[in-house]
Coordinates of C-alpha atoms in Angstrom, one line a residue:
M1 CA 128.6 106.3 60.7
A2 CA 127.6 108.7 63.6
L3 CA 125.2 111.5 63.9
I4 CA 125.7 113.7 67.1
T5 CA 123.4 116.6 67.9
V6 CA 124.7 118.9 71.0
E7 CA 121.3 119.4 72.3
R8 CA 120.9 116.3 74.0
C9 CA 124.0 114.6 73.8
F10 CA 122.4 112.0 71.3
F11 CA 124.1 109.6 69.3
V12 CA 122.8 107.2 66.6
I13 CA 125.2 104.7 65.7
S14 CA 124.5 101.8 62.7
Y15 CA 126.5 98.7 62.6
E16 CA 125.7 95.4 61.3
G17 CA 122.1 96.0 60.8
V18 CA 121.8 97.2 64.3
M19 CA 120.6 100.8 64.8
S20 CA 121.4 102.0 68.5
T21 CA 120.5 105.2 70.2
V22 CA 122.2 106.2 73.3
V23 CA 121.2 108.9 75.5
G24 CA 123.4 110.1 78.7
I25 CA 121.6 112.1 81.4
Q26 CA 123.4 113.1 84.8
G27 CA 125.6 109.9 84.7
V28 CA 122.8 107.4 83.8
M29 CA 123.0 105.8 80.3
F30 CA 120.1 104.7 78.6
Q31 CA 120.4 102.9 75.4
V32 CA 117.8 101.7 72.6
S33 CA 118.7 99.4 69.8
R34 CA 116.7 98.1 67.3
L35 CA 117.7 94.7 65.3
P36 CA 116.8 93.7 61.7
N37 CA 114.1 91.2 62.9
G38 CA 112.2 94.0 64.5
L39 CA 113.1 93.4 67.9
T40 CA 113.8 96.5 70.4
V41 CA 116.4 96.2 72.9
A42 CA 117.0 98.7 75.6
S43 CA 119.1 99.3 78.6
L44 CA 119.1 101.8 81.4
D45 CA 122.4 101.3 83.8
M46 CA 122.1 103.2 87.1
A47 CA 125.0 101.0 88.5
G48 CA 122.8 99.3 90.7
A49 CA 123.7 95.9 92.3
V50 CA 120.3 94.1 91.1
S51 CA 119.4 93.9 87.7
Q52 CA 115.9 94.1 86.3
L53 CA 115.3 91.8 83.1
V54 CA 111.9 92.4 81.0
I55 CA 110.6 90.8 78.0
A56 CA 107.4 92.1 76.9
F57 CA 104.9 91.8 74.0
R58 CA 102.3 93.7 72.6
A59 CA 99.9 90.8 73.4
G60 CA 97.3 92.3 76.6
A61 CA 93.8 91.3 76.7
R62 CA 92.9 94.1 74.1
Y63 CA 94.1 91.6 71.4
E64 CA 91.8 88.9 72.3
E65 CA 89.1 87.9 70.2
P66 CA 85.4 87.5 71.5
R67 CA 85.9 83.7 71.6
E68 CA 89.2 83.9 73.4
A69 CA 88.0 85.9 76.3
G70 CA 90.6 85.2 79.2
L71 CA 93.5 83.8 77.0
V72 CA 95.9 86.2 78.2
H73 CA 95.1 85.3 81.8
H74 CA 95.9 81.6 80.7
L75 CA 99.1 82.7 78.9
R76 CA 100.5 84.7 82.3
N77 CA 99.9 81.6 84.4
A78 CA 101.4 79.4 82.1
V79 CA 104.9 81.2 82.6
G80 CA 107.1 78.1 84.2
I81 CA 105.9 75.1 82.4
D82 CA 107.8 73.5 79.9
S83 CA 109.2 75.2 76.8
K84 CA 110.1 73.6 73.5
N85 CA 113.7 73.3 74.8
Y86 CA 113.6 72.8 78.4
L87 CA 111.8 71.2 81.2
G88 CA 109.6 74.0 83.4
A89 CA 111.0 72.6 86.6
Q90 CA 114.5 72.6 85.4
M91 CA 114.2 76.4 84.4
L92 CA 112.8 77.4 88.0
W93 CA 115.6 75.4 89.5
Q94 CA 118.2 77.2 87.8
C95 CA 116.4 80.6 88.3
G96 CA 116.5 79.6 92.3
S97 CA 120.0 78.5 91.7
V98 CA 121.1 82.3 90.9
G99 CA 118.7 83.9 93.5
A100 CA 116.2 85.1 91.1
N101 CA 112.7 86.5 91.5
L102 CA 110.3 85.4 88.6
M103 CA 107.2 87.4 87.8
S104 CA 104.7 87.5 85.0
T105 CA 102.4 90.4 84.4
M106 CA 99.5 91.2 81.9
S107 CA 97.4 94.3 81.4
R108 CA 95.2 95.3 78.6
D109 CA 98.0 96.4 76.6
L110 CA 100.9 93.9 77.3
F111 CA 102.0 90.3 78.5
A112 CA 105.5 90.4 80.2
V113 CA 107.9 88.1 81.9
Q114 CA 110.1 89.7 84.6
M115 CA 113.0 88.7 86.5
S116 CA 115.1 90.5 89.4
V117 CA 118.7 88.9 89.8
L118 CA 122.0 90.1 91.0
R119 CA 124.0 91.8 88.5
D120 CA 126.7 89.1 88.2
H121 CA 124.1 86.6 87.2
A122 CA 122.3 88.4 84.7
S123 CA 123.8 86.8 81.9
V124 CA 122.3 83.3 83.3
A125 CA 119.0 85.1 83.9
L126 CA 118.6 86.4 80.2
S127 CA 118.9 83.1 78.7
L128 CA 116.5 81.8 81.2
L129 CA 114.0 84.7 80.6
G130 CA 113.8 83.8 76.8
E131 CA 112.9 80.4 77.5
L132 CA 110.3 81.2 80.1
A133 CA 108.5 83.5 77.9
Q134 CA 107.9 80.9 75.5
S135 CA 106.0 78.0 77.0
A136 CA 105.1 75.1 74.9
F137 CA 101.5 74.9 76.5
K138 CA 101.4 71.0 76.4
P139 CA 97.9 69.7 77.4
W140 CA 99.4 67.9 80.4
D141 CA 101.0 71.0 81.6
M142 CA 97.9 73.4 81.2
E143 CA 95.7 70.9 83.3
E144 CA 97.8 72.4 86.3
V145 CA 97.7 75.8 85.2
Y146 CA 93.9 76.0 85.3
G147 CA 93.8 75.4 89.1
T148 CA 95.7 78.9 89.4
L149 CA 93.3 80.6 87.6
Y150 CA 90.7 79.9 90.2
I151 CA 93.1 81.0 92.8
D152 CA 93.4 84.4 91.2
R153 CA 89.7 84.8 90.8
A154 CA 89.4 83.8 94.5
Y155 CA 91.7 86.8 95.4
L156 CA 90.4 89.3 93.5
Q157 CA 89.8 92.5 95.6
P158 CA 86.7 94.7 95.1
R159 CA 88.7 97.6 93.4
D160 CA 90.3 94.7 91.0
I161 CA 86.4 93.9 89.9
L162 CA 85.5 97.6 89.9
N163 CA 88.3 98.2 87.6
E164 CA 87.1 95.5 85.1
K165 CA 83.7 97.1 85.2
L166 CA 85.1 100.3 84.7
H167 CA 86.9 99.6 81.5
A168 CA 83.8 97.7 80.2
A169 CA 81.5 100.9 80.9
A170 CA 84.3 103.6 79.5
F171 CA 85.1 101.4 76.4
R172 CA 82.0 99.1 75.8
N173 CA 82.7 96.7 73.2
G174 CA 86.1 98.1 72.2
P175 CA 89.4 96.0 72.8
L176 CA 90.2 98.0 75.8
G177 CA 86.8 96.7 77.3
N178 CA 88.3 93.0 77.3
Q179 CA 88.3 91.8 80.9
L180 CA 91.7 91.0 82.3
Y181 CA 90.8 87.8 84.4
A182 CA 89.0 84.8 82.9
K183 CA 85.7 84.4 84.0
T184 CA 85.2 81.1 86.0
A185 CA 83.2 79.7 83.2
K186 CA 85.9 80.0 80.8
I187 CA 88.7 78.7 82.7
G188 CA 90.2 75.5 81.2
K189 CA 87.8 76.1 78.0
I190 CA 91.1 77.8 76.3
N191 CA 92.8 75.1 75.0
S192 CA 96.3 74.7 74.1
N193 CA 95.9 74.7 70.4
Q194 CA 94.3 78.4 71.0
L195 CA 97.3 79.6 73.3
I196 CA 99.7 78.1 70.5
D197 CA 98.0 80.2 67.8
F198 CA 97.9 83.4 69.9
A199 CA 101.5 83.2 70.8
A200 CA 102.5 82.6 67.0
S201 CA 100.5 85.7 66.2
R202 CA 101.5 88.1 68.8
L203 CA 104.6 86.7 70.7
V204 CA 106.6 87.5 67.7
S205 CA 110.1 90.1 67.3
G206 CA 108.3 93.2 65.8
N207 CA 105.8 93.1 68.6
A208 CA 108.7 92.6 71.4
V209 CA 111.0 94.5 73.5
L210 CA 113.6 93.2 76.0
V211 CA 114.5 95.8 78.7
G212 CA 117.4 95.7 81.2
V213 CA 117.9 97.9 84.1
N214 CA 121.5 97.9 86.1
V215 CA 123.0 95.5 83.1
D216 CA 125.4 96.4 80.4
H217 CA 123.8 97.4 77.2
S218 CA 126.3 95.2 75.3
Q219 CA 125.3 92.2 77.2
V220 CA 121.7 92.3 76.5
L221 CA 122.2 93.2 73.0
G222 CA 124.6 90.3 72.4
Y223 CA 122.1 88.0 74.0
A224 CA 119.1 89.1 71.8
S225 CA 121.3 89.1 68.6
T226 CA 122.7 85.6 69.0
Q227 CA 120.6 83.9 71.4
L228 CA 117.2 84.8 71.6
A229 CA 114.9 82.5 69.7
I230 CA 111.9 84.5 69.2
P231 CA 109.9 84.0 66.0
E232 CA 110.4 86.9 63.6
A233 CA 107.4 88.5 62.1
A234 CA 106.5 92.2 61.7
A235 CA 104.9 93.9 64.2
K236 CA 100.8 93.9 63.7
S237 CA 98.9 97.3 64.0
T238 CA 96.9 97.9 67.0
A239 CA 93.0 98.5 66.5
P240 CA 92.2 101.5 68.1
S241 CA 89.7 101.6 71.2
Q242 CA 87.6 104.5 71.2
Y243 CA 86.3 106.0 74.5
R244 CA 82.7 105.9 74.5
G245 CA 81.3 106.5 78.1
G246 CA 78.8 104.5 79.8
E247 CA 77.7 102.9 83.1
V248 CA 78.1 99.0 84.5
R249 CA 76.5 98.3 87.9
H250 CA 77.5 95.1 89.5
N251 CA 75.6 93.8 92.8
A252 CA 77.7 91.9 95.1
V253 CA 77.1 90.9 98.7
L254 CA 79.1 93.4 100.4
E255 CA 78.3 96.4 102.9
M256 CA 80.4 98.6 101.1
A257 CA 79.8 100.4 97.7
H258 CA 83.0 101.0 95.4
V259 CA 82.1 103.6 92.7
A260 CA 84.7 104.9 90.2
V261 CA 83.4 107.8 88.1
V262 CA 85.9 108.8 85.2
G263 CA 86.2 110.7 82.0
E264 CA 88.7 110.6 79.1
G265 CA 92.4 111.4 79.5
A266 CA 95.5 111.4 77.7
S267 CA 97.3 108.2 76.0
L268 CA 101.0 107.2 76.8
Q269 CA 101.7 108.8 73.4
D270 CA 100.7 112.3 74.7
H271 CA 103.3 113.2 77.0
K272 CA 102.3 116.8 77.7
G273 CA 98.7 115.5 78.3
M274 CA 100.1 112.9 80.9
A275 CA 101.8 115.4 82.7
A276 CA 98.6 117.7 82.9
Q277 CA 96.5 114.6 83.7
A278 CA 99.0 113.7 86.8
V279 CA 98.5 117.3 88.1
L280 CA 94.8 117.2 87.5
S281 CA 94.6 113.6 89.4
A282 CA 96.9 115.3 92.4
A283 CA 94.2 118.1 92.3
L284 CA 91.4 116.2 92.3
A285 CA 92.1 113.6 95.1
N286 CA 95.4 113.1 96.0
G287 CA 95.9 110.7 99.2
A288 CA 96.8 111.5 102.6
A289 CA 100.4 112.4 103.4
T290 CA 100.8 110.2 106.4
K291 CA 99.9 106.8 107.2
Y292 CA 96.7 106.0 109.0
S293 CA 95.6 109.7 108.7
S294 CA 92.0 110.4 109.4
A295 CA 91.9 112.8 106.6
L296 CA 90.9 112.0 103.2
G297 CA 94.0 114.1 101.8
H298 CA 94.1 116.8 99.5
G299 CA 92.0 117.9 96.4
A300 CA 88.8 119.3 95.8
V301 CA 86.9 115.9 95.4
A302 CA 88.5 114.8 98.3
Q303 CA 87.2 117.9 100.6
A304 CA 84.0 117.8 99.2
V305 CA 83.4 114.3 99.8
Y306 CA 85.0 114.9 103.3
K307 CA 82.3 117.5 104.1
Q308 CA 79.7 115.5 102.9
S309 CA 80.2 112.4 104.7
G310 CA 79.2 113.7 108.3
G311 CA 81.6 111.4 110.0
N312 CA 81.1 108.3 108.0
M313 CA 84.0 106.4 106.5
V314 CA 84.8 107.0 103.2
A315 CA 88.0 106.6 101.0
V316 CA 88.5 108.5 98.0
A317 CA 91.4 108.0 95.8
P318 CA 92.2 109.4 92.0
V319 CA 91.9 107.0 89.1
N320 CA 94.6 107.3 86.2
E321 CA 94.5 104.5 83.9
I322 CA 96.6 105.1 80.8
H323 CA 97.1 102.8 77.8
S324 CA 98.7 103.0 74.7
D325 CA 95.9 104.9 72.9
A326 CA 93.6 106.2 75.7
A327 CA 93.4 106.9 79.0
L328 CA 90.8 107.2 82.2
V329 CA 91.0 109.7 84.8
G330 CA 89.0 110.5 87.7
V331 CA 87.9 109.4 91.2
Y332 CA 87.5 105.8 93.2
L333 CA 85.1 106.2 96.2
A334 CA 84.4 103.3 99.1
A335 CA 81.8 103.6 101.7
N336 CA 78.7 102.2 103.2
G337 CA 76.2 101.4 100.7
G338 CA 73.5 103.3 102.5
V339 CA 75.2 106.6 102.4
I340 CA 77.1 106.5 98.9
R341 CA 74.7 108.6 97.0
P342 CA 75.5 111.9 98.4
L343 CA 79.0 111.6 98.5
V344 CA 79.0 110.5 94.7
K345 CA 76.9 113.6 93.8
A346 CA 79.5 115.7 95.8
A347 CA 82.4 114.1 94.0
V348 CA 80.9 114.7 90.5
D349 CA 79.8 118.5 91.2
A350 CA 83.6 118.9 92.5
M351 CA 85.0 117.5 89.3
K352 CA 82.6 119.6 87.3
S353 CA 83.2 122.9 89.2
L354 CA 86.9 122.5 89.5
R355 CA 88.9 125.7 89.4
L356 CA 92.6 126.2 90.2
D357 CA 94.3 129.4 91.5
D358 CA 98.1 129.5 91.5
T359 CA 98.5 128.4 95.1
T360 CA 96.3 124.9 94.6
L361 CA 98.2 124.6 90.9
S362 CA 101.5 124.9 92.6
A363 CA 100.4 122.5 95.5
A364 CA 99.0 119.9 93.0
K365 CA 102.3 120.0 90.8
I366 CA 104.5 119.4 93.8
C367 CA 102.0 116.2 94.7
A368 CA 102.3 115.3 91.3
E369 CA 106.1 115.5 91.3
V370 CA 106.3 113.5 94.3
D371 CA 104.0 110.8 93.0
A372 CA 106.2 110.1 90.0
L373 CA 109.8 110.2 91.9
T374 CA 108.1 108.0 94.1
A375 CA 107.2 105.5 91.2
C376 CA 110.9 105.6 90.0
E377 CA 112.2 104.5 93.5
S378 CA 111.9 100.8 92.4
S379 CA 114.0 99.8 89.4
S380 CA 111.5 97.0 88.7
T381 CA 108.7 99.5 88.1
V382 CA 111.2 101.5 86.1
A383 CA 111.7 98.7 83.5
M384 CA 108.2 97.8 83.2
D385 CA 107.6 101.3 82.6
R386 CA 110.1 101.7 79.9
A387 CA 109.0 98.3 78.4
A388 CA 105.6 99.6 78.3
Q389 CA 106.5 103.3 76.7
L390 CA 108.5 101.3 73.9
L391 CA 105.7 99.3 73.0
A392 CA 103.2 102.2 72.8
S393 CA 105.4 104.6 70.7
G394 CA 108.8 103.8 70.4
R395 CA 110.0 106.2 72.5
T396 CA 110.5 106.7 76.2
L397 CA 110.1 109.7 78.4
S398 CA 112.7 109.7 81.6
A399 CA 111.6 110.7 85.1
G400 CA 113.3 114.0 84.7
D401 CA 111.8 115.0 81.6
F402 CA 108.6 114.1 82.8
I403 CA 109.1 116.1 85.9
Q404 CA 109.9 119.3 83.9
L405 CA 106.5 118.7 81.8
I406 CA 104.6 118.9 85.2
R407 CA 106.5 122.1 86.3
N408 CA 105.3 123.5 82.7
V409 CA 102.0 122.8 83.2
T410 CA 99.4 125.7 83.2
T411 CA 96.1 126.5 84.8
D412 CA 94.9 126.5 80.9
D413 CA 96.3 122.8 80.8
I414 CA 94.1 122.0 83.6
N415 CA 91.2 123.6 82.5
K416 CA 91.4 121.7 79.1
A417 CA 92.1 118.4 80.9
A418 CA 89.1 118.7 83.2
E419 CA 86.8 119.8 80.5
R420 CA 87.6 116.9 78.8
L421 CA 87.4 114.4 81.9
T422 CA 83.7 116.0 82.5
K423 CA 82.3 116.1 78.8
K424 CA 81.3 112.6 78.9
L425 CA 81.7 110.7 82.1
S426 CA 81.8 106.8 82.9
I427 CA 80.4 105.2 86.2
A428 CA 81.2 101.9 87.3
S429 CA 79.9 100.3 90.8
H430 CA 80.3 97.2 92.8
G431 CA 78.9 95.8 96.0
S432 CA 76.1 97.2 97.7
I433 CA 74.6 99.7 94.8
T434 CA 71.1 100.3 95.6
Q435 CA 72.1 103.8 96.7
V436 CA 74.6 104.5 93.8
P437 CA 73.2 107.1 91.7
Y438 CA 72.7 106.3 87.8
L439 CA 74.9 108.2 85.2
D440 CA 71.9 110.2 84.1
E441 CA 71.2 111.6 87.6
L442 CA 74.7 113.0 87.5

């Protein structure tokens, strides 16, 4: 049975209980299939020599219960230990034998295992990927994992810590307010039974997506249909996390003050809103166009902060944190703690008074387009992006379609996005924060 609509060369073909969607755009074939067990299988073949394979689950930090804080961090670092069927050392050796690059990733929305491998070895990599994503969490293996969590915490940068505080401020006690990284006191307190129970609940077919880039769809679908042994269970609903606004201040022994001021943005399910948000971010504080530039770049906030800095060193960057059902948009500043107060006030004043004419809107659109296209240069990023979109809404937006949405953004769209941003602010600070203004002072 086939249904063809002329508008997008969109084909739906049903066979043996598998529903497949095929979209061809400018010679690039994107296909999505949904298996009877609820697993989503997708591929994007750009005829590249290196395949990117991702298996992702709705199992990010937002799904942790309060007593499980830090569990997903343990889960991510457990990739590479023994599975139920194979020894971890054996699987890692086989990854090396085919030249594969293995990476595990976590966010507040998802947990994913990703592998980069030469296209000729994609079949071997697929079989390894499925096993590596389903660790057995043996107690003696977890004892070795705990040490890596301490290393992760030691390498956290100020912006990483600030991002944790920012989500706690913006979403308070909501699921998106959960921390990504396990606190030092929680490392080792998550036992094997908790990990096994979490995996049995979240790492199931209904919550999973398998994405391949630069690989034949039939190869990925064939593996998923016949060999991938993910426990079968229906997808579980995601508890919403409402943006509330707030403030978190974290004092640390640093000379610098790191501050983020954000408001509510558009989620992954709102494609038009995401496009307007991308343009808004570029209009606020797009980075410098050249490396080692002495200027802060383009954007109303960047220019306002630069004028207020009086020659003092300061860094400004946009914040654009997008989740499946919520988002944060705003600016990030870093400067010496003794001069940060007027810089934060200048940034907030610039956000509240943002007005774009045709010239600045056009410039912001071009910057947003360049940022979007630059992000698509890496097939690894494309694979993770498609996985995140499929888990968030069951559909995807190509780079070309997103660029078109950016080009269609109007001044009215930007004004609405800016009004939503400044309606209820959140502020997080880390480092030398004595001079950082409080939220009620802004």
